[in-house]
Amino acid sequence: MTAAKEMLEGVGLHQDPSFLMALEAVLEVLPPSRSFTGFDPVEAAAPAASDFEVLEGLRRLCFGDEVDEPKQLSMLHEEAAQ
């Protein structure tokens, strides 16, 4: 993740509003992985769930202040709390 952060900073994407909006949008449509839901996604969605896991890790590491947690994760947290 550190290498990804350095690469994004090197090309200036870490401050690009279009990139940050795209990251936020992608995290809302990709299915969350097992590490966030507690269950495996259907087989066809597994690659996309892996992408979600990596991008959410990147968001937390690099963009936690600029990009909000995906709403689908917030809903999972709320559901688990009930």
PDB file of N, CA and C in Angstrom:
ATOM      1  N   MET A   1       0.812  -1.195   0.000  1.00  0.00           N
ATOM      2  CA  MET A   1       0.000   0.000   0.000  1.00  0.00           C
ATOM      3  C   MET A   1       0.854   1.258   0.000  1.00  0.00           C
ATOM      4  N   THR A   2       1.984   1.207   0.670  1.00  0.00           N
ATOM      5  CA  THR A   2       2.843   2.381   0.712  1.00  0.00           C
ATOM      6  C   THR A   2       3.319   2.755  -0.686  1.00  0.00           C
ATOM      7  N   ALA A   3       3.630   1.747  -1.487  1.00  0.00           N
ATOM      8  CA  ALA A   3       4.071   2.014  -2.860  1.00  0.00           C
ATOM      9  C   ALA A   3       2.952   2.666  -3.656  1.00  0.00           C
ATOM     10  N   ALA A   4       1.731   2.204  -3.460  1.00  0.00           N
ATOM     11  CA  ALA A   4       0.593   2.804  -4.168  1.00  0.00           C
ATOM     12  C   ALA A   4       0.412   4.255  -3.752  1.00  0.00           C
ATOM     13  N   LYS A   5       0.554   4.514  -2.466  1.00  0.00           N
ATOM     14  CA  LYS A   5       0.412   5.892  -1.964  1.00  0.00           C
ATOM     15  C   LYS A   5       1.478   6.790  -2.579  1.00  0.00           C
ATOM     16  N   GLU A   6       2.717   6.313  -2.615  1.00  0.00           N
ATOM     17  CA  GLU A   6       3.798   7.097  -3.199  1.00  0.00           C
ATOM     18  C   GLU A   6       3.570   7.351  -4.685  1.00  0.00           C
ATOM     19  N   MET A   7       3.067   6.339  -5.391  1.00  0.00           N
ATOM     20  CA  MET A   7       2.813   6.498  -6.815  1.00  0.00           C
ATOM     21  C   MET A   7       1.714   7.547  -7.056  1.00  0.00           C
ATOM     22  N   LEU A   8       0.641   7.473  -6.284  1.00  0.00           N
ATOM     23  CA  LEU A   8      -0.454   8.434  -6.438  1.00  0.00           C
ATOM     24  C   LEU A   8       0.004   9.851  -6.120  1.00  0.00           C
ATOM     25  N   GLU A   9       0.806   9.984  -5.094  1.00  0.00           N
ATOM     26  CA  GLU A   9       1.336  11.305  -4.752  1.00  0.00           C
ATOM     27  C   GLU A   9       2.292  11.810  -5.839  1.00  0.00           C
ATOM     28  N   GLY A  10       3.073  10.891  -6.409  1.00  0.00           N
ATOM     29  CA  GLY A  10       4.032  11.267  -7.441  1.00  0.00           C
ATOM     30  C   GLY A  10       3.389  11.841  -8.686  1.00  0.00           C
ATOM     31  N   VAL A  11       2.210  11.355  -9.024  1.00  0.00           N
ATOM     32  CA  VAL A  11       1.522  11.865 -10.220  1.00  0.00           C
ATOM     33  C   VAL A  11       0.430  12.874  -9.871  1.00  0.00           C
ATOM     34  N   GLY A  12       0.302  13.184  -8.584  1.00  0.00           N
ATOM     35  CA  GLY A  12      -0.639  14.212  -8.163  1.00  0.00           C
ATOM     36  C   GLY A  12      -2.088  13.776  -8.042  1.00  0.00           C
ATOM     37  N   LEU A  13      -2.366  12.482  -8.151  1.00  0.00           N
ATOM     38  CA  LEU A  13      -3.755  12.035  -8.071  1.00  0.00           C
ATOM     39  C   LEU A  13      -4.329  12.133  -6.664  1.00  0.00           C
ATOM     40  N   HIS A  14      -3.479  12.137  -5.667  1.00  0.00           N
ATOM     41  CA  HIS A  14      -3.969  12.173  -4.288  1.00  0.00           C
ATOM     42  C   HIS A  14      -4.736  13.454  -3.970  1.00  0.00           C
ATOM     43  N   GLN A  15      -4.613  14.466  -4.816  1.00  0.00           N
ATOM     44  CA  GLN A  15      -5.342  15.715  -4.599  1.00  0.00           C
ATOM     45  C   GLN A  15      -6.307  16.028  -5.732  1.00  0.00           C
ATOM     46  N   ASP A  16      -6.483  15.098  -6.648  1.00  0.00           N
ATOM     47  CA  ASP A  16      -7.350  15.320  -7.804  1.00  0.00           C
ATOM     48  C   ASP A  16      -8.799  14.992  -7.431  1.00  0.00           C
ATOM     49  N   PRO A  17      -9.681  15.998  -7.403  1.00  0.00           N
ATOM     50  CA  PRO A  17     -11.073  15.746  -7.018  1.00  0.00           C
ATOM     51  C   PRO A  17     -11.764  14.701  -7.898  1.00  0.00           C
ATOM     52  N   SER A  18     -11.434  14.651  -9.173  1.00  0.00           N
ATOM     53  CA  SER A  18     -12.052  13.664 -10.067  1.00  0.00           C
ATOM     54  C   SER A  18     -11.653  12.254  -9.666  1.00  0.00           C
ATOM     55  N   PHE A  19     -10.390  12.058  -9.316  1.00  0.00           N
ATOM     56  CA  PHE A  19      -9.926  10.749  -8.877  1.00  0.00           C
ATOM     57  C   PHE A  19     -10.609  10.337  -7.579  1.00  0.00           C
ATOM     58  N   LEU A  20     -10.710  11.272  -6.652  1.00  0.00           N
ATOM     59  CA  LEU A  20     -11.323  10.967  -5.362  1.00  0.00           C
ATOM     60  C   LEU A  20     -12.803  10.624  -5.525  1.00  0.00           C
ATOM     61  N   MET A  21     -13.506  11.331  -6.406  1.00  0.00           N
ATOM     62  CA  MET A  21     -14.918  11.015  -6.670  1.00  0.00           C
ATOM     63  C   MET A  21     -15.048   9.658  -7.336  1.00  0.00           C
ATOM     64  N   ALA A  22     -14.132   9.338  -8.244  1.00  0.00           N
ATOM     65  CA  ALA A  22     -14.166   8.035  -8.911  1.00  0.00           C
ATOM     66  C   ALA A  22     -13.905   6.916  -7.914  1.00  0.00           C
ATOM     67  N   LEU A  23     -12.957   7.104  -7.019  1.00  0.00           N
ATOM     68  CA  LEU A  23     -12.673   6.102  -5.991  1.00  0.00           C
ATOM     69  C   LEU A  23     -13.902   5.873  -5.125  1.00  0.00           C
ATOM     70  N   GLU A  24     -14.536   6.943  -4.720  1.00  0.00           N
ATOM     71  CA  GLU A  24     -15.745   6.835  -3.899  1.00  0.00           C
ATOM     72  C   GLU A  24     -16.841   6.074  -4.643  1.00  0.00           C
ATOM     73  N   ALA A  25     -17.036   6.390  -5.915  1.00  0.00           N
ATOM     74  CA  ALA A  25     -18.074   5.731  -6.700  1.00  0.00           C
ATOM     75  C   ALA A  25     -17.785   4.241  -6.887  1.00  0.00           C
ATOM     76  N   VAL A  26     -16.546   3.907  -7.175  1.00  0.00           N
ATOM     77  CA  VAL A  26     -16.186   2.500  -7.384  1.00  0.00           C
ATOM     78  C   VAL A  26     -16.406   1.694  -6.106  1.00  0.00           C
ATOM     79  N   LEU A  27     -16.084   2.292  -4.963  1.00  0.00           N
ATOM     80  CA  LEU A  27     -16.279   1.588  -3.698  1.00  0.00           C
ATOM     81  C   LEU A  27     -17.749   1.381  -3.359  1.00  0.00           C
ATOM     82  N   GLU A  28     -18.623   2.146  -3.980  1.00  0.00           N
ATOM     83  CA  GLU A  28     -20.060   1.959  -3.752  1.00  0.00           C
ATOM     84  C   GLU A  28     -20.663   0.877  -4.629  1.00  0.00           C
ATOM     85  N   VAL A  29     -20.001   0.527  -5.724  1.00  0.00           N
ATOM     86  CA  VAL A  29     -20.603  -0.454  -6.632  1.00  0.00           C
ATOM     87  C   VAL A  29     -19.931  -1.819  -6.604  1.00  0.00           C
ATOM     88  N   LEU A  30     -18.681  -1.884  -6.165  1.00  0.00           N
ATOM     89  CA  LEU A  30     -18.029  -3.185  -6.066  1.00  0.00           C
ATOM     90  C   LEU A  30     -18.571  -3.940  -4.850  1.00  0.00           C
ATOM     91  N   PRO A  31     -18.698  -5.255  -4.961  1.00  0.00           N
ATOM     92  CA  PRO A  31     -19.180  -6.013  -3.797  1.00  0.00           C
ATOM     93  C   PRO A  31     -18.088  -6.118  -2.741  1.00  0.00           C
ATOM     94  N   PRO A  32     -18.438  -5.921  -1.483  1.00  0.00           N
ATOM     95  CA  PRO A  32     -17.442  -6.051  -0.422  1.00  0.00           C
ATOM     96  C   PRO A  32     -16.937  -7.494  -0.306  1.00  0.00           C
ATOM     97  N   SER A  33     -15.709  -7.633   0.137  1.00  0.00           N
ATOM     98  CA  SER A  33     -15.108  -8.950   0.296  1.00  0.00           C
ATOM     99  C   SER A  33     -15.479  -9.559   1.651  1.00  0.00           C
ATOM    100  N   ARG A  34     -15.093 -10.805   1.815  1.00  0.00           N
ATOM    101  CA  ARG A  34     -15.369 -11.545   3.048  1.00  0.00           C
ATOM    102  C   ARG A  34     -14.855 -10.815   4.284  1.00  0.00           C
ATOM    103  N   SER A  35     -13.716 -10.167   4.176  1.00  0.00           N
ATOM    104  CA  SER A  35     -13.155  -9.506   5.350  1.00  0.00           C
ATOM    105  C   SER A  35     -14.049  -8.375   5.864  1.00  0.00           C
ATOM    106  N   PHE A  36     -14.965  -7.891   5.033  1.00  0.00           N
ATOM    107  CA  PHE A  36     -15.884  -6.829   5.458  1.00  0.00           C
ATOM    108  C   PHE A  36     -17.277  -7.352   5.768  1.00  0.00           C
ATOM    109  N   THR A  37     -17.667  -8.466   5.145  1.00  0.00           N
ATOM    110  CA  THR A  37     -19.029  -8.967   5.311  1.00  0.00           C
ATOM    111  C   THR A  37     -19.122 -10.195   6.206  1.00  0.00           C
ATOM    112  N   GLY A  38     -18.046 -10.956   6.281  1.00  0.00           N
ATOM    113  CA  GLY A  38     -18.075 -12.188   7.057  1.00  0.00           C
ATOM    114  C   GLY A  38     -18.507 -13.399   6.262  1.00  0.00           C
ATOM    115  N   PHE A  39     -18.802 -13.212   4.989  1.00  0.00           N
ATOM    116  CA  PHE A  39     -19.159 -14.348   4.136  1.00  0.00           C
ATOM    117  C   PHE A  39     -18.553 -14.142   2.749  1.00  0.00           C
ATOM    118  N   ASP A  40     -18.358 -15.257   2.043  1.00  0.00           N
ATOM    119  CA  ASP A  40     -17.769 -15.199   0.709  1.00  0.00           C
ATOM    120  C   ASP A  40     -18.780 -14.677  -0.302  1.00  0.00           C
ATOM    121  N   PRO A  41     -18.323 -13.845  -1.231  1.00  0.00           N
ATOM    122  CA  PRO A  41     -19.226 -13.411  -2.314  1.00  0.00           C
ATOM    123  C   PRO A  41     -19.463 -14.578  -3.265  1.00  0.00           C
ATOM    124  N   VAL A  42     -20.488 -14.471  -4.085  1.00  0.00           N
ATOM    125  CA  VAL A  42     -20.715 -15.514  -5.085  1.00  0.00           C
ATOM    126  C   VAL A  42     -19.476 -15.597  -5.971  1.00  0.00           C
ATOM    127  N   GLU A  43     -19.248 -16.752  -6.541  1.00  0.00           N
ATOM    128  CA  GLU A  43     -18.018 -16.995  -7.301  1.00  0.00           C
ATOM    129  C   GLU A  43     -17.785 -15.956  -8.394  1.00  0.00           C
ATOM    130  N   ALA A  44     -18.834 -15.580  -9.098  1.00  0.00           N
ATOM    131  CA  ALA A  44     -18.684 -14.621 -10.195  1.00  0.00           C
ATOM    132  C   ALA A  44     -18.247 -13.246  -9.703  1.00  0.00           C
ATOM    133  N   ALA A  45     -18.538 -12.923  -8.453  1.00  0.00           N
ATOM    134  CA  ALA A  45     -18.204 -11.603  -7.914  1.00  0.00           C
ATOM    135  C   ALA A  45     -16.879 -11.582  -7.147  1.00  0.00           C
ATOM    136  N   ALA A  46     -16.255 -12.735  -6.990  1.00  0.00           N
ATOM    137  CA  ALA A  46     -15.025 -12.815  -6.188  1.00  0.00           C
ATOM    138  C   ALA A  46     -13.918 -11.879  -6.676  1.00  0.00           C
ATOM    139  N   PRO A  47     -13.643 -11.800  -7.983  1.00  0.00           N
ATOM    140  CA  PRO A  47     -12.598 -10.868  -8.420  1.00  0.00           C
ATOM    141  C   PRO A  47     -12.922  -9.407  -8.089  1.00  0.00           C
ATOM    142  N   ALA A  48     -14.171  -9.029  -8.255  1.00  0.00           N
ATOM    143  CA  ALA A  48     -14.567  -7.655  -7.940  1.00  0.00           C
ATOM    144  C   ALA A  48     -14.481  -7.404  -6.439  1.00  0.00           C
ATOM    145  N   ALA A  49     -14.810  -8.403  -5.633  1.00  0.00           N
ATOM    146  CA  ALA A  49     -14.707  -8.267  -4.183  1.00  0.00           C
ATOM    147  C   ALA A  49     -13.247  -8.093  -3.762  1.00  0.00           C
ATOM    148  N   SER A  50     -12.355  -8.778  -4.448  1.00  0.00           N
ATOM    149  CA  SER A  50     -10.919  -8.597  -4.170  1.00  0.00           C
ATOM    150  C   SER A  50     -10.492  -7.178  -4.511  1.00  0.00           C
ATOM    151  N   ASP A  51     -10.995  -6.644  -5.613  1.00  0.00           N
ATOM    152  CA  ASP A  51     -10.704  -5.253  -5.978  1.00  0.00           C
ATOM    153  C   ASP A  51     -11.209  -4.306  -4.895  1.00  0.00           C
ATOM    154  N   PHE A  52     -12.415  -4.581  -4.396  1.00  0.00           N
ATOM    155  CA  PHE A  52     -12.979  -3.753  -3.339  1.00  0.00           C
ATOM    156  C   PHE A  52     -12.051  -3.739  -2.128  1.00  0.00           C
ATOM    157  N   GLU A  53     -11.580  -4.909  -1.733  1.00  0.00           N
ATOM    158  CA  GLU A  53     -10.734  -5.008  -0.544  1.00  0.00           C
ATOM    159  C   GLU A  53      -9.469  -4.164  -0.689  1.00  0.00           C
ATOM    160  N   VAL A  54      -8.848  -4.232  -1.852  1.00  0.00           N
ATOM    161  CA  VAL A  54      -7.627  -3.461  -2.088  1.00  0.00           C
ATOM    162  C   VAL A  54      -7.924  -1.967  -2.116  1.00  0.00           C
ATOM    163  N   LEU A  55      -8.966  -1.576  -2.827  1.00  0.00           N
ATOM    164  CA  LEU A  55      -9.295  -0.151  -2.926  1.00  0.00           C
ATOM    165  C   LEU A  55      -9.754   0.431  -1.594  1.00  0.00           C
ATOM    166  N   GLU A  56     -10.478  -0.350  -0.814  1.00  0.00           N
ATOM    167  CA  GLU A  56     -10.895   0.133   0.505  1.00  0.00           C
ATOM    168  C   GLU A  56      -9.674   0.279   1.414  1.00  0.00           C
ATOM    169  N   GLY A  57      -8.730  -0.632   1.308  1.00  0.00           N
ATOM    170  CA  GLY A  57      -7.487  -0.488   2.064  1.00  0.00           C
ATOM    171  C   GLY A  57      -6.735   0.767   1.669  1.00  0.00           C
ATOM    172  N   LEU A  58      -6.693   1.029   0.370  1.00  0.00           N
ATOM    173  CA  LEU A  58      -6.046   2.244  -0.128  1.00  0.00           C
ATOM    174  C   LEU A  58      -6.773   3.489   0.369  1.00  0.00           C
ATOM    175  N   ARG A  59      -8.092   3.451   0.339  1.00  0.00           N
ATOM    176  CA  ARG A  59      -8.884   4.591   0.829  1.00  0.00           C
ATOM    177  C   ARG A  59      -8.571   4.862   2.297  1.00  0.00           C
ATOM    178  N   ARG A  60      -8.547   3.807   3.094  1.00  0.00           N
ATOM    179  CA  ARG A  60      -8.285   3.971   4.526  1.00  0.00           C
ATOM    180  C   ARG A  60      -6.877   4.500   4.780  1.00  0.00           C
ATOM    181  N   LEU A  61      -5.920   3.985   4.039  1.00  0.00           N
ATOM    182  CA  LEU A  61      -4.532   4.382   4.235  1.00  0.00           C
ATOM    183  C   LEU A  61      -4.250   5.796   3.747  1.00  0.00           C
ATOM    184  N   CYS A  62      -4.742   6.110   2.563  1.00  0.00           N
ATOM    185  CA  CYS A  62      -4.357   7.364   1.909  1.00  0.00           C
ATOM    186  C   CYS A  62      -5.429   8.445   1.903  1.00  0.00           C
ATOM    187  N   PHE A  63      -6.677   8.054   1.876  1.00  0.00           N
ATOM    188  CA  PHE A  63      -7.737   9.025   1.613  1.00  0.00           C
ATOM    189  C   PHE A  63      -8.851   9.020   2.655  1.00  0.00           C
ATOM    190  N   GLY A  64      -8.567   8.533   3.838  1.00  0.00           N
ATOM    191  CA  GLY A  64      -9.589   8.456   4.878  1.00  0.00           C
ATOM    192  C   GLY A  64     -10.211   9.793   5.222  1.00  0.00           C
ATOM    193  N   ASP A  65      -9.437  10.866   5.099  1.00  0.00           N
ATOM    194  CA  ASP A  65      -9.968  12.199   5.398  1.00  0.00           C
ATOM    195  C   ASP A  65     -10.731  12.803   4.228  1.00  0.00           C
ATOM    196  N   GLU A  66     -10.388  12.387   3.010  1.00  0.00           N
ATOM    197  CA  GLU A  66     -11.007  12.978   1.819  1.00  0.00           C
ATOM    198  C   GLU A  66     -12.186  12.171   1.279  1.00  0.00           C
ATOM    199  N   VAL A  67     -12.149  10.851   1.450  1.00  0.00           N
ATOM    200  CA  VAL A  67     -13.181   9.980   0.887  1.00  0.00           C
ATOM    201  C   VAL A  67     -13.853   9.234   2.032  1.00  0.00           C
ATOM    202  N   ASP A  68     -15.165   9.406   2.145  1.00  0.00           N
ATOM    203  CA  ASP A  68     -15.919   8.753   3.212  1.00  0.00           C
ATOM    204  C   ASP A  68     -15.943   7.238   3.028  1.00  0.00           C
ATOM    205  N   GLU A  69     -16.191   6.543   4.133  1.00  0.00           N
ATOM    206  CA  GLU A  69     -16.375   5.097   4.087  1.00  0.00           C
ATOM    207  C   GLU A  69     -17.546   4.794   3.162  1.00  0.00           C
ATOM    208  N   PRO A  70     -17.456   3.740   2.354  1.00  0.00           N
ATOM    209  CA  PRO A  70     -18.581   3.394   1.472  1.00  0.00           C
ATOM    210  C   PRO A  70     -19.870   3.202   2.278  1.00  0.00           C
ATOM    211  N   LYS A  71     -20.948   3.702   1.747  1.00  0.00           N
ATOM    212  CA  LYS A  71     -22.239   3.593   2.433  1.00  0.00           C
ATOM    213  C   LYS A  71     -22.627   2.136   2.668  1.00  0.00           C
ATOM    214  N   GLN A  72     -22.243   1.260   1.740  1.00  0.00           N
ATOM    215  CA  GLN A  72     -22.597  -0.146   1.928  1.00  0.00           C
ATOM    216  C   GLN A  72     -21.905  -0.726   3.159  1.00  0.00           C
ATOM    217  N   LEU A  73     -20.716  -0.259   3.506  1.00  0.00           N
ATOM    218  CA  LEU A  73     -20.057  -0.715   4.726  1.00  0.00           C
ATOM    219  C   LEU A  73     -20.730  -0.112   5.942  1.00  0.00           C
ATOM    220  N   SER A  74     -21.123   1.139   5.847  1.00  0.00           N
ATOM    221  CA  SER A  74     -21.838   1.781   6.954  1.00  0.00           C
ATOM    222  C   SER A  74     -23.127   1.025   7.252  1.00  0.00           C
ATOM    223  N   MET A  75     -23.826   0.607   6.212  1.00  0.00           N
ATOM    224  CA  MET A  75     -25.070  -0.138   6.402  1.00  0.00           C
ATOM    225  C   MET A  75     -24.785  -1.492   7.043  1.00  0.00           C
ATOM    226  N   LEU A  76     -23.692  -2.144   6.661  1.00  0.00           N
ATOM    227  CA  LEU A  76     -23.328  -3.428   7.277  1.00  0.00           C
ATOM    228  C   LEU A  76     -23.025  -3.248   8.761  1.00  0.00           C
ATOM    229  N   HIS A  77     -22.327  -2.159   9.105  1.00  0.00           N
ATOM    230  CA  HIS A  77     -22.009  -1.890  10.508  1.00  0.00           C
ATOM    231  C   HIS A  77     -23.290  -1.633  11.311  1.00  0.00           C
ATOM    232  N   GLU A  78     -24.214  -0.878  10.735  1.00  0.00           N
ATOM    233  CA  GLU A  78     -25.477  -0.590  11.410  1.00  0.00           C
ATOM    234  C   GLU A  78     -26.274  -1.869  11.628  1.00  0.00           C
ATOM    235  N   GLU A  79     -26.313  -2.716  10.612  1.00  0.00           N
ATOM    236  CA  GLU A  79     -27.057  -3.971  10.702  1.00  0.00           C
ATOM    237  C   GLU A  79     -26.456  -4.876  11.774  1.00  0.00           C
ATOM    238  N   ALA A  80     -25.141  -4.930  11.829  1.00  0.00           N
ATOM    239  CA  ALA A  80     -24.467  -5.784  12.813  1.00  0.00           C
ATOM    240  C   ALA A  80     -24.706  -5.286  14.239  1.00  0.00           C
ATOM    241  N   ALA A  81     -24.869  -3.973  14.388  1.00  0.00           N
ATOM    242  CA  ALA A  81     -25.069  -3.392  15.703  1.00  0.00           C
ATOM    243  C   ALA A  81     -26.478  -3.653  16.243  1.00  0.00           C
ATOM    244  N   GLN A  82     -27.394  -3.994  15.381  1.00  0.00           N
ATOM    245  CA  GLN A  82     -28.785  -4.200  15.819  1.00  0.00           C
ATOM    246  C   GLN A  82     -29.005  -5.571  16.388  1.00  0.00           C
TER     247      GLN A  82
END
